[in-house]
Amino acid sequence: MELAARSDEEILAVVNPLMDNLMQGSTEVDHAKHVRDFTDRLKSLVSEEGLKRMCEHYQADIGFFTDREVLSVFRRQDSVGVVWRQAASKTDDELIASIVVVEQDGRYLVDHALVY
């Protein structure tokens, strides 16, 4: 069964570990870990140096990512998207975290991820 046809809970069981890993890779400034589950398209956009600059900037500004709360699950023809309310350690601002996951060659891969 394709991912978009599954329940929210089933989708989140797939998507949450992907988001957890890329955020942990970001916290650790570990490029290989951060992009482990990315599509080739997304990997081509995230260089090791670019990730390092991005992490240094956001960690100095907002700290580390902490709790997140699911706001919505989106189903598309060939992907799913999830949007969370994201917290960070140095700010009380409510951030938005989002991800788009696709299935390629029997694997679920991140094709878009952003925190703003």
Coordinates of C-alpha atoms in Angstrom, one line a residue:
M1 CA 0.0 0.0 0.0
E2 CA 1.4 3.4 -0.9
L3 CA 2.2 5.7 1.9
A4 CA -0.4 8.3 1.0
A5 CA -3.1 5.7 1.4
R6 CA -2.2 4.9 5.0
S7 CA -3.5 6.4 8.2
D8 CA -1.9 9.5 9.8
E9 CA -0.5 7.2 12.5
E10 CA 1.1 4.9 9.9
I11 CA 2.5 7.9 8.0
L12 CA 4.0 9.4 11.1
A13 CA 5.6 6.0 12.0
V14 CA 7.5 6.3 8.8
V15 CA 8.1 10.1 8.7
N16 CA 9.0 10.8 12.3
P17 CA 12.2 8.6 12.3
L18 CA 13.3 10.3 9.1
M19 CA 12.8 13.8 10.6
D20 CA 14.4 12.7 13.9
N21 CA 17.6 11.5 12.1
L22 CA 18.0 14.5 9.9
M23 CA 17.5 16.9 12.8
Q24 CA 20.0 14.9 14.9
G25 CA 22.4 15.0 12.0
S26 CA 21.9 18.8 12.0
T27 CA 22.4 19.1 15.7
E28 CA 25.7 17.1 15.4
V29 CA 26.6 18.9 12.2
D30 CA 27.1 15.4 10.7
H31 CA 26.5 15.7 7.0
A32 CA 26.4 12.0 6.3
K33 CA 23.8 11.4 9.0
H34 CA 21.8 14.5 8.0
V35 CA 21.4 13.5 4.3
R36 CA 21.3 9.7 4.9
D37 CA 17.6 9.4 3.9
F38 CA 17.6 12.2 1.3
T39 CA 16.7 11.7 -2.4
D40 CA 19.6 12.3 -4.8
R41 CA 17.9 15.6 -5.8
L42 CA 17.9 16.9 -2.2
K43 CA 21.4 15.5 -1.5
S44 CA 22.7 17.6 -4.5
L45 CA 21.4 20.7 -2.8
V46 CA 23.0 20.2 0.7
S47 CA 26.8 20.4 0.6
E48 CA 28.9 19.5 3.6
E49 CA 30.1 23.1 3.9
G50 CA 26.6 24.5 3.4
L51 CA 25.2 22.3 6.2
K52 CA 28.0 23.5 8.5
R53 CA 27.2 27.2 7.8
M54 CA 23.5 26.7 8.3
C55 CA 23.9 24.7 11.5
E56 CA 26.4 27.2 13.0
H57 CA 24.0 30.1 12.2
Y58 CA 20.7 28.6 13.5
Q59 CA 22.4 27.0 16.6
A60 CA 23.9 30.4 17.6
D61 CA 20.5 32.1 17.0
I62 CA 17.8 29.7 18.2
G63 CA 19.8 26.8 19.8
F64 CA 18.9 23.2 19.3
F65 CA 15.6 21.7 18.1
T66 CA 13.6 20.3 21.0
D67 CA 9.9 19.3 21.0
R68 CA 7.7 19.2 18.0
E69 CA 4.0 18.8 17.6
V70 CA 2.2 17.5 14.5
L71 CA 0.0 20.1 12.9
S72 CA -1.0 18.3 9.8
V73 CA -0.4 15.4 7.4
F74 CA -0.8 16.1 3.7
R75 CA -1.3 13.4 1.1
R76 CA -0.3 14.0 -2.5
Q77 CA -0.4 11.9 -5.6
D78 CA 3.2 10.7 -5.2
S79 CA 4.3 11.9 -1.7
V80 CA 3.3 12.8 1.8
G81 CA 4.0 16.0 3.7
V82 CA 4.0 16.7 7.4
V83 CA 4.1 20.0 9.2
W84 CA 4.9 20.4 12.9
R85 CA 5.1 23.2 15.4
Q86 CA 8.8 23.1 16.3
A87 CA 10.5 24.4 19.5
A88 CA 14.1 25.3 20.0
S89 CA 16.3 25.6 23.1
K90 CA 17.2 29.4 22.9
T91 CA 13.9 30.9 21.9
D92 CA 10.2 30.9 22.8
D93 CA 9.3 31.5 19.2
E94 CA 7.1 28.8 17.6
L95 CA 8.9 27.5 14.5
I96 CA 7.5 25.5 11.6
A97 CA 9.1 22.2 10.6
S98 CA 8.1 20.5 7.4
I99 CA 9.0 17.5 5.4
V100 CA 8.0 15.8 2.1
V101 CA 8.7 12.1 1.8
V102 CA 8.6 10.0 -1.4
E103 CA 9.0 6.3 -2.1
Q104 CA 11.8 5.4 -4.4
D105 CA 13.0 1.8 -5.1
G106 CA 11.1 0.5 -2.0
R107 CA 12.6 3.1 0.4
Y108 CA 11.0 6.2 1.9
L109 CA 13.2 9.2 1.2
V110 CA 13.1 12.9 2.2
D111 CA 12.7 15.1 -0.9
H112 CA 12.2 18.4 1.1
A113 CA 12.8 19.5 4.7
L114 CA 12.8 22.9 6.2
V115 CA 12.5 24.6 9.5
Y116 CA 11.5 28.3 9.6

